[in-house]
PDB file of N, CA and C in Angstrom:
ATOM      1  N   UNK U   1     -65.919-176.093 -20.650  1.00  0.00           N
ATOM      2  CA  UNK U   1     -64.602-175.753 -20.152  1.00  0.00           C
ATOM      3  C   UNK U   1     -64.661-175.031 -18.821  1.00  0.00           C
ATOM      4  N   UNK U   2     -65.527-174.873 -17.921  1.00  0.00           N
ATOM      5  CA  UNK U   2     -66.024-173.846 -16.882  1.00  0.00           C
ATOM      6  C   UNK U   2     -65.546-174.726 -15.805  1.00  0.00           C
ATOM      7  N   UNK U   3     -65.834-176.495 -16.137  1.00  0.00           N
ATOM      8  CA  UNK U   3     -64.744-176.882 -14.742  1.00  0.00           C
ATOM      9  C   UNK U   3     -63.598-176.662 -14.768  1.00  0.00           C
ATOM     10  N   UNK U   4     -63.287-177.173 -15.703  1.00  0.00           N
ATOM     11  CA  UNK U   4     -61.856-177.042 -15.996  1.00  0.00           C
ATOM     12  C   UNK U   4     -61.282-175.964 -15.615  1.00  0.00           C
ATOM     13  N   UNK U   5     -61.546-174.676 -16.116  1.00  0.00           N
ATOM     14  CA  UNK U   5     -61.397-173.698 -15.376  1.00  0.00           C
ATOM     15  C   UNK U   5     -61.310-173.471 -13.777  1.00  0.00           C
ATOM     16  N   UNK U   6     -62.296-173.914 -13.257  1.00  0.00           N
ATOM     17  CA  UNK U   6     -62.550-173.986 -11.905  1.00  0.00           C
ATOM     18  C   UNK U   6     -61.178-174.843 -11.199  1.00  0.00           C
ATOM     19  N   UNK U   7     -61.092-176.414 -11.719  1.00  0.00           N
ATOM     20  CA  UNK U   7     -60.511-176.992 -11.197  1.00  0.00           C
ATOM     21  C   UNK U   7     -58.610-176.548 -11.457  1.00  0.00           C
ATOM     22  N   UNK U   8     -58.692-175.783 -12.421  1.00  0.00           N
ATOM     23  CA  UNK U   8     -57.109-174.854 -12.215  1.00  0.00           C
ATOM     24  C   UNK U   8     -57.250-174.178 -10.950  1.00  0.00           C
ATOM     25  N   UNK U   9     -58.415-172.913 -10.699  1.00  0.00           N
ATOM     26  CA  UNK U   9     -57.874-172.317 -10.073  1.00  0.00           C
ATOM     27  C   UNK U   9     -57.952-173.209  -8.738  1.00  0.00           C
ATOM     28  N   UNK U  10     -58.930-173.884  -8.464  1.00  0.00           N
ATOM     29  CA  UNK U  10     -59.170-174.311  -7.014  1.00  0.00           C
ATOM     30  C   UNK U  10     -57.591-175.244  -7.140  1.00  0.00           C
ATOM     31  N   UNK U  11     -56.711-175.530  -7.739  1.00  0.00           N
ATOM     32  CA  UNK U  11     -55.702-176.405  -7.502  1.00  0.00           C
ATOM     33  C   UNK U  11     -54.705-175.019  -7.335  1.00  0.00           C
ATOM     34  N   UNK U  12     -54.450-173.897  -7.838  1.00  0.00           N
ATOM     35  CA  UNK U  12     -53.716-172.669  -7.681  1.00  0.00           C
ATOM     36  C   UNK U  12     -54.102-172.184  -6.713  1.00  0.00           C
ATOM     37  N   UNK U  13     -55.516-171.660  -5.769  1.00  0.00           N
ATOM     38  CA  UNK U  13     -55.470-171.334  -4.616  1.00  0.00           C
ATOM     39  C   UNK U  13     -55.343-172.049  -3.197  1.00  0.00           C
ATOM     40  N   UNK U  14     -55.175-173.811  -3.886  1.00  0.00           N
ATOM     41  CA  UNK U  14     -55.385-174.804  -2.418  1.00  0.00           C
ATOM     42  C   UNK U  14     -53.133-174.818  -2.042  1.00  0.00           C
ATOM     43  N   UNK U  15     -52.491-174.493  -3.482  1.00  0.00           N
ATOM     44  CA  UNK U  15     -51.220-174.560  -3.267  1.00  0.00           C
ATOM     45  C   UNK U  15     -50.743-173.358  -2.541  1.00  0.00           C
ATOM     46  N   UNK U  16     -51.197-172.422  -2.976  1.00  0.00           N
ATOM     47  CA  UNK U  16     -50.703-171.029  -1.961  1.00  0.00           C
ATOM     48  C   UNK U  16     -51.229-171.241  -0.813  1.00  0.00           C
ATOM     49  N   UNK U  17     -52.437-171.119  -0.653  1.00  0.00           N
ATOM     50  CA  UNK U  17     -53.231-171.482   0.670  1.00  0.00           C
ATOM     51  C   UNK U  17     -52.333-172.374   2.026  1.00  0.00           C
ATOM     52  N   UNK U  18     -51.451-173.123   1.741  1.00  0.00           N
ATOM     53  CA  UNK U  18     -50.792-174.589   2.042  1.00  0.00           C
ATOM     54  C   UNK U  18     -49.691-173.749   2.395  1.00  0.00           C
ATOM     55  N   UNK U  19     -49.023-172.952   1.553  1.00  0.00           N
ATOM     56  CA  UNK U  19     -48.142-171.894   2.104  1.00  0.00           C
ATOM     57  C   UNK U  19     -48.473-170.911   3.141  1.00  0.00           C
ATOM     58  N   UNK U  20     -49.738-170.461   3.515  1.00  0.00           N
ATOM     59  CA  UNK U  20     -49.875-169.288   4.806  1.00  0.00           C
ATOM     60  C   UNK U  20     -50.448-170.048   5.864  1.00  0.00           C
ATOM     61  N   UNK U  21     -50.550-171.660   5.815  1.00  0.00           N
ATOM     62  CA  UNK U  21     -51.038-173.062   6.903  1.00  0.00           C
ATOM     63  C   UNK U  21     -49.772-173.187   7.220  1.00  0.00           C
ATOM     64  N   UNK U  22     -48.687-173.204   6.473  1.00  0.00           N
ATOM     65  CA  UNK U  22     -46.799-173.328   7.289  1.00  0.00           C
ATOM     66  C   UNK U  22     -46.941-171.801   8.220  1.00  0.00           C
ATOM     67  N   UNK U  23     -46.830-171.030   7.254  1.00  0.00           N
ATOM     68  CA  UNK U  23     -46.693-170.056   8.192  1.00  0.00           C
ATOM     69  C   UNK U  23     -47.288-169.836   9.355  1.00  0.00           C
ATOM     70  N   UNK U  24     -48.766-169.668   9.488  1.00  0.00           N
ATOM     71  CA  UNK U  24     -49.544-170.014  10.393  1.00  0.00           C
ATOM     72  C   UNK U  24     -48.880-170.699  11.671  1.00  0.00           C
ATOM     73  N   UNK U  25     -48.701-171.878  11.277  1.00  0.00           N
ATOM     74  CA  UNK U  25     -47.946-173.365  12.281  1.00  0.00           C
ATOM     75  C   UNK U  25     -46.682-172.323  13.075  1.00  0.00           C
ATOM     76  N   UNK U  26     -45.222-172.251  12.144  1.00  0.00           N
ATOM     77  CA  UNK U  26     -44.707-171.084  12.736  1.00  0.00           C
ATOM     78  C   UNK U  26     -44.977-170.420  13.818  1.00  0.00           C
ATOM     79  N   UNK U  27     -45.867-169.603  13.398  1.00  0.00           N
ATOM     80  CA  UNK U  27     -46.282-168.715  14.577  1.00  0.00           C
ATOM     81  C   UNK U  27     -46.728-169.108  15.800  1.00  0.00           C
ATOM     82  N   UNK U  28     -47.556-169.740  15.825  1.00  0.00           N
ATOM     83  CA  UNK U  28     -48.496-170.985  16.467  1.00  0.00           C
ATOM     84  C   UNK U  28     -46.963-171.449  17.189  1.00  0.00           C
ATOM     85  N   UNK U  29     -45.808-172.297  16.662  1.00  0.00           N
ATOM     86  CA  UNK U  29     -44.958-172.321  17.276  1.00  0.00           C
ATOM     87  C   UNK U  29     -44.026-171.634  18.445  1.00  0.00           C
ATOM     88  N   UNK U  30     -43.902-170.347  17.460  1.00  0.00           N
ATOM     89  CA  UNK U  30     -42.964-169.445  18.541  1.00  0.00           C
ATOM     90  C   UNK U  30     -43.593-169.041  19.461  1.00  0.00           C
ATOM     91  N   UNK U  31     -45.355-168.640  19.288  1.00  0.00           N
ATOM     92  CA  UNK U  31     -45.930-168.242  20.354  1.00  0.00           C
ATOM     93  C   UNK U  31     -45.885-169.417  21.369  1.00  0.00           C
ATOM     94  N   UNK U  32     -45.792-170.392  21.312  1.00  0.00           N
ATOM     95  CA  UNK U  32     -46.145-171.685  22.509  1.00  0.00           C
ATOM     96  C   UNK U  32     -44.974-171.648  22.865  1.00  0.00           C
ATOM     97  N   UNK U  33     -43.699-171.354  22.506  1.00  0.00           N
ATOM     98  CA  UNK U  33     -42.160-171.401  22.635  1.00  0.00           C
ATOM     99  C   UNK U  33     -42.279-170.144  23.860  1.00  0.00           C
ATOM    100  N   UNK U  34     -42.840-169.453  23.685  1.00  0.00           N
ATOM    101  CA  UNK U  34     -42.757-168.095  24.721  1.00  0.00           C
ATOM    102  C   UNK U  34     -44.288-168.099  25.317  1.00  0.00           C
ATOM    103  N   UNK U  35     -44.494-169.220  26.130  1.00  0.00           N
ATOM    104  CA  UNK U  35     -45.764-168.970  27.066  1.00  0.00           C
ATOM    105  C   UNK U  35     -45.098-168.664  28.058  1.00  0.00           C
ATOM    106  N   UNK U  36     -46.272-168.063  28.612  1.00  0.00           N
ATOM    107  CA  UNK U  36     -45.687-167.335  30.327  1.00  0.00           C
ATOM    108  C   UNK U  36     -44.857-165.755  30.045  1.00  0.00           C
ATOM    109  N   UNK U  37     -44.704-165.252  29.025  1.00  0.00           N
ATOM    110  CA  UNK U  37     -43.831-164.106  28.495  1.00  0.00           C
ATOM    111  C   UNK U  37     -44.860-163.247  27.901  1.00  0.00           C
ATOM    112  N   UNK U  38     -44.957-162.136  28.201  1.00  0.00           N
ATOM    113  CA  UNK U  38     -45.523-161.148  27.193  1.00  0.00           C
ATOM    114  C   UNK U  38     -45.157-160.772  25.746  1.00  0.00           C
ATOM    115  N   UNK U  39     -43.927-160.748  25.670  1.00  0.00           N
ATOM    116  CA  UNK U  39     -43.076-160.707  24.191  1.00  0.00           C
ATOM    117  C   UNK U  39     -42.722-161.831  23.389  1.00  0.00           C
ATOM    118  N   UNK U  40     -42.620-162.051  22.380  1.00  0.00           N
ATOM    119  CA  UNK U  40     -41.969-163.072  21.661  1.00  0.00           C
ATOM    120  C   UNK U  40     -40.681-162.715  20.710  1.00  0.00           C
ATOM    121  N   UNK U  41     -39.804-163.434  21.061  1.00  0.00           N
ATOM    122  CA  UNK U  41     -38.318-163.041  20.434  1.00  0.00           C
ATOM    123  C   UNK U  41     -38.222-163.973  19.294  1.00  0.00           C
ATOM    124  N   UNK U  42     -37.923-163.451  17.906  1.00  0.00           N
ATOM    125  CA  UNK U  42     -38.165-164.415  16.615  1.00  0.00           C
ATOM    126  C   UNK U  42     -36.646-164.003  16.165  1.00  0.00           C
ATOM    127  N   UNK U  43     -35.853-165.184  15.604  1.00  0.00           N
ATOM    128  CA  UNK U  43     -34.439-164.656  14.861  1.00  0.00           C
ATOM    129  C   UNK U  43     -35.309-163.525  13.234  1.00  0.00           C
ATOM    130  N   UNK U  44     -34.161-162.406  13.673  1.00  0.00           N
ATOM    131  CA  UNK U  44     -34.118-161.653  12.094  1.00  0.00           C
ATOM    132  C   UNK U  44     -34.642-162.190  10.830  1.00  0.00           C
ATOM    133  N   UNK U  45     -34.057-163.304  10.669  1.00  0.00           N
ATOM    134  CA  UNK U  45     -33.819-164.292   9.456  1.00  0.00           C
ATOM    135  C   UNK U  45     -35.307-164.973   9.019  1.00  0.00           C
ATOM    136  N   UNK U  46     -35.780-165.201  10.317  1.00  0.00           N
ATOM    137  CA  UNK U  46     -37.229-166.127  10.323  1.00  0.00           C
ATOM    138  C   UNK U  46     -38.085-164.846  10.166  1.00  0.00           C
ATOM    139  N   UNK U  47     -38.032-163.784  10.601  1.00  0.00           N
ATOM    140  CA  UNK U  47     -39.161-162.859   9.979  1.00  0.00           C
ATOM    141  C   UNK U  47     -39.349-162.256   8.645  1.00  0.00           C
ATOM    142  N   UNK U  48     -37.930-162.326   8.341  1.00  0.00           N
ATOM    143  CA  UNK U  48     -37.610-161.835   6.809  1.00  0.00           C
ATOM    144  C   UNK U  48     -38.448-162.815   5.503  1.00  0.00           C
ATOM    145  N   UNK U  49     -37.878-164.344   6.251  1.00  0.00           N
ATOM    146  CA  UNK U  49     -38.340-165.121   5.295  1.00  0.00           C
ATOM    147  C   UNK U  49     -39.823-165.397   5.616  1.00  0.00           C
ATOM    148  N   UNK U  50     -40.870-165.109   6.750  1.00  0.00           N
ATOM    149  CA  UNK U  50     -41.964-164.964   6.755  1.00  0.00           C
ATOM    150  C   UNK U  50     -42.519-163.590   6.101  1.00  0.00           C
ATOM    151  N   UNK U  51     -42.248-162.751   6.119  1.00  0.00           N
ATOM    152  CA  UNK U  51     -42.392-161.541   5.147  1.00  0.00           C
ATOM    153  C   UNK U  51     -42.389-161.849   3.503  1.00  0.00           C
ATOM    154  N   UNK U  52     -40.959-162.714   3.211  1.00  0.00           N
ATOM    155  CA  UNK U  52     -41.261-163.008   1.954  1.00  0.00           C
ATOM    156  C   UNK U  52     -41.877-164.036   1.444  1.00  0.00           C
ATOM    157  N   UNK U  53     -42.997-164.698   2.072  1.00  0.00           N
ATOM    158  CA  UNK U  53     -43.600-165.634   2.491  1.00  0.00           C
ATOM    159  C   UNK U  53     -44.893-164.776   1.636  1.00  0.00           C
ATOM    160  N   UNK U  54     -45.098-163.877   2.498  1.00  0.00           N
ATOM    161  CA  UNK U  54     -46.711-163.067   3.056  1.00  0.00           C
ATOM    162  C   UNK U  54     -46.555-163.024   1.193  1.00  0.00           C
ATOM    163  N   UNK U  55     -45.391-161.658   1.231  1.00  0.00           N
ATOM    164  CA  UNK U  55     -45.245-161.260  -0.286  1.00  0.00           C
ATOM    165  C   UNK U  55     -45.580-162.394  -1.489  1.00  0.00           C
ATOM    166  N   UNK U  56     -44.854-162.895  -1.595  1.00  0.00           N
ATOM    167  CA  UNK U  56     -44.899-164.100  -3.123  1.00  0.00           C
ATOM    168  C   UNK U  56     -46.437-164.521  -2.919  1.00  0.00           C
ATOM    169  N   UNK U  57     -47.367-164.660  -1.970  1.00  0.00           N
ATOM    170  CA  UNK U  57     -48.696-165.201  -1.676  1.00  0.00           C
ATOM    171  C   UNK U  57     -49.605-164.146  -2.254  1.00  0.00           C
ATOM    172  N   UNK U  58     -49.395-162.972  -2.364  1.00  0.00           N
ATOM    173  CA  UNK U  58     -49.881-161.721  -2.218  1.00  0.00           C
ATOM    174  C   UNK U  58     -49.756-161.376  -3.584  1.00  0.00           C
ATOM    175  N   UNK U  59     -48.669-161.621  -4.470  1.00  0.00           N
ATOM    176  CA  UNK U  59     -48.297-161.282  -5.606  1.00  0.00           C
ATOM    177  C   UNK U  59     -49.077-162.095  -6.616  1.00  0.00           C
ATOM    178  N   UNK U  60     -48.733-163.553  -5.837  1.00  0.00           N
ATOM    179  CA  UNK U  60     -49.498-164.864  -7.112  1.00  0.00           C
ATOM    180  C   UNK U  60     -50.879-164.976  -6.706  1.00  0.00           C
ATOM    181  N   UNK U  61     -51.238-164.227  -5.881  1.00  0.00           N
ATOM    182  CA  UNK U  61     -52.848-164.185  -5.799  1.00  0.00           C
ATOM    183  C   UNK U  61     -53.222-162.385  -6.165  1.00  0.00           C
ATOM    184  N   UNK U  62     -52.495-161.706  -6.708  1.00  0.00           N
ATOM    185  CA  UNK U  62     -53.252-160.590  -7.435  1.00  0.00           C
ATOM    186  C   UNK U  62     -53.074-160.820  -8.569  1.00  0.00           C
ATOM    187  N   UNK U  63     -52.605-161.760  -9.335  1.00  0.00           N
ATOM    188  CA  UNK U  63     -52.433-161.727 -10.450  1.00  0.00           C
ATOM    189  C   UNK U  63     -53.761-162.701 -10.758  1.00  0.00           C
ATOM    190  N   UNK U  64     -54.301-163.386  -9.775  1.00  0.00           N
ATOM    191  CA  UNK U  64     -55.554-164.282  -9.740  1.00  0.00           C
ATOM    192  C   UNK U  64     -55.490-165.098 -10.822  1.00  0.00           C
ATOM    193  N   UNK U  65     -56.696-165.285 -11.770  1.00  0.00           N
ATOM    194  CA  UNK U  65     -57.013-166.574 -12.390  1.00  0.00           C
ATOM    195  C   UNK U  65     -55.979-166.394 -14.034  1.00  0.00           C
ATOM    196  N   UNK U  66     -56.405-164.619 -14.375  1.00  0.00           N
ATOM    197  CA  UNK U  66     -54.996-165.044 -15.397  1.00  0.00           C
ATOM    198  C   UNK U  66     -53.180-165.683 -14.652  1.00  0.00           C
ATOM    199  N   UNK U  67     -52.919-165.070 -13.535  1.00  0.00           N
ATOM    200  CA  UNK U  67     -51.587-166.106 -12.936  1.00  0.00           C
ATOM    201  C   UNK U  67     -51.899-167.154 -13.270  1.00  0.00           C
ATOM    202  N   UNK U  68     -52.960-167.842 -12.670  1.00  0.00           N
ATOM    203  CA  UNK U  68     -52.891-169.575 -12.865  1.00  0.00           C
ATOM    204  C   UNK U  68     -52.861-170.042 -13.955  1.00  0.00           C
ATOM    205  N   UNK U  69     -53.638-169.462 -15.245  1.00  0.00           N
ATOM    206  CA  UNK U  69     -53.833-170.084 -16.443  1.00  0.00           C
ATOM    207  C   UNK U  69     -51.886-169.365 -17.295  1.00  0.00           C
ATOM    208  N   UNK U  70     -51.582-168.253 -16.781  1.00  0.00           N
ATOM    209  CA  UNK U  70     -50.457-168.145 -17.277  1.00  0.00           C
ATOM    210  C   UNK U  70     -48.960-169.014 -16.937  1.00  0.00           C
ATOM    211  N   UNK U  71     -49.291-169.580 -15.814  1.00  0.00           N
ATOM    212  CA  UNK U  71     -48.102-170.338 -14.734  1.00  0.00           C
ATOM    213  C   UNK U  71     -48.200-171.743 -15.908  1.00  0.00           C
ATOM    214  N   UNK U  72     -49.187-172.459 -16.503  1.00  0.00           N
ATOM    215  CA  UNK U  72     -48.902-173.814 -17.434  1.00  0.00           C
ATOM    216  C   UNK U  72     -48.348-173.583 -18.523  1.00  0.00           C
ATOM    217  N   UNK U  73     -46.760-173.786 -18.508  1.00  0.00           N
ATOM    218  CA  UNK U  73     -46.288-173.220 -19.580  1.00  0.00           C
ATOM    219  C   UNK U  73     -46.385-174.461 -20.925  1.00  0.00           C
ATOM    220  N   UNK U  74     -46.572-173.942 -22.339  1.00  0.00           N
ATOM    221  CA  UNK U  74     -46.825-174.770 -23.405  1.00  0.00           C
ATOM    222  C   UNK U  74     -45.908-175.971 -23.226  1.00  0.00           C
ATOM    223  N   UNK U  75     -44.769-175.779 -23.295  1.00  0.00           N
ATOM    224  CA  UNK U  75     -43.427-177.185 -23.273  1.00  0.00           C
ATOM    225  C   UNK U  75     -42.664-176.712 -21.679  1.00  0.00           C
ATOM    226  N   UNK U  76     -42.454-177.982 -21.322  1.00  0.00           N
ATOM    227  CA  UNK U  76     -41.736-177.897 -20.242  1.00  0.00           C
ATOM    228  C   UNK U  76     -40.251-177.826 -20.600  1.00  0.00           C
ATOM    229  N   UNK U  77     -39.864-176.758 -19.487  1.00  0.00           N
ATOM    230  CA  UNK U  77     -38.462-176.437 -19.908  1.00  0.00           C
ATOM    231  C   UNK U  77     -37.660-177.547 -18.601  1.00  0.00           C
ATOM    232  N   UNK U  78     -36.229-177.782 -19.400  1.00  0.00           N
ATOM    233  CA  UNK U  78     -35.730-178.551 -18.358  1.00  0.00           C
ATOM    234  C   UNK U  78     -34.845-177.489 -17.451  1.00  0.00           C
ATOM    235  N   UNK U  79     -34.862-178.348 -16.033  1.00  0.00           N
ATOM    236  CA  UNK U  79     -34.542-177.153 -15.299  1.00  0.00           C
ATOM    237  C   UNK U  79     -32.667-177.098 -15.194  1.00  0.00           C
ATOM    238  N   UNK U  80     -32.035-175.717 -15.193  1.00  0.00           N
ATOM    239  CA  UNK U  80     -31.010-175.325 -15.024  1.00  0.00           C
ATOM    240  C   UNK U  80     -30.235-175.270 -13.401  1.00  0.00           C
ATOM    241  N   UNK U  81     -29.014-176.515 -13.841  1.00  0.00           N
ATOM    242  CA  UNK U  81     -28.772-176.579 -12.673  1.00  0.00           C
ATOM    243  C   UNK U  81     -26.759-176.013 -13.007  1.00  0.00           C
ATOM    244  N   UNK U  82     -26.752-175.243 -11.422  1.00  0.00           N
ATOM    245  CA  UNK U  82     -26.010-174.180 -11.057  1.00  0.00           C
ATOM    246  C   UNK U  82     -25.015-174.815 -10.167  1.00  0.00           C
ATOM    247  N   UNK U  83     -23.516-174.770  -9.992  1.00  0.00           N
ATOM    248  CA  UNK U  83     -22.689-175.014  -9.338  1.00  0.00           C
ATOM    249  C   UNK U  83     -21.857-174.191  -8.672  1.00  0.00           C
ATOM    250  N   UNK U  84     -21.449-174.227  -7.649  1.00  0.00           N
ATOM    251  CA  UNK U  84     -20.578-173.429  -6.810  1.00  0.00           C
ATOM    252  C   UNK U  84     -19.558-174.296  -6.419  1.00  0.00           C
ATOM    253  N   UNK U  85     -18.056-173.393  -6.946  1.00  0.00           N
ATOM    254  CA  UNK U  85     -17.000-174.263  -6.651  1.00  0.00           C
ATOM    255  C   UNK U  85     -15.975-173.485  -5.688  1.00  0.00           C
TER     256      UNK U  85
END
């Protein structure tokens, strides 16, 4: 069972991982958006949601290999969908 093991987590750290390669890009973006400038001007909104970016990455990787083996839940639940009228 030791791959198996393995091959959870290496599939749980290649999905987060994939999340701080967007972010990454981002940045990589705005900085090329502001060549020739010493400063870079980012909307409010885009740093917030890169912050909560950093966070959720930070959270599901301290919880490490028990997170991953806890995230396969026994029965799949169907998902709840929400309306705004």
């Amino acid at each position: 069972m030791d791959k198996q093991t393995d091959t959870v987590t290496g599939k749980f750290v290649h999905r987060h991982v994939s999340q701080l390669k967007v972010l990454a890009r981002l940045m990589e973006h705005e900085l090329d958006a502001a060549k020739g400038t010493a400063e870079v001007a980012m909307d409010r909104e885009l740093v917030e949601s890169m912050l909560d970016t950093l966070e959720i990455f930070i959270e599901d990787v301290a919880g490490g290999e028990s997170g991953a083996r806890a995230a396969k839940p026994a029965v799949a639940e169907k998902p709840a969908v929400t309306r705004l009228n």
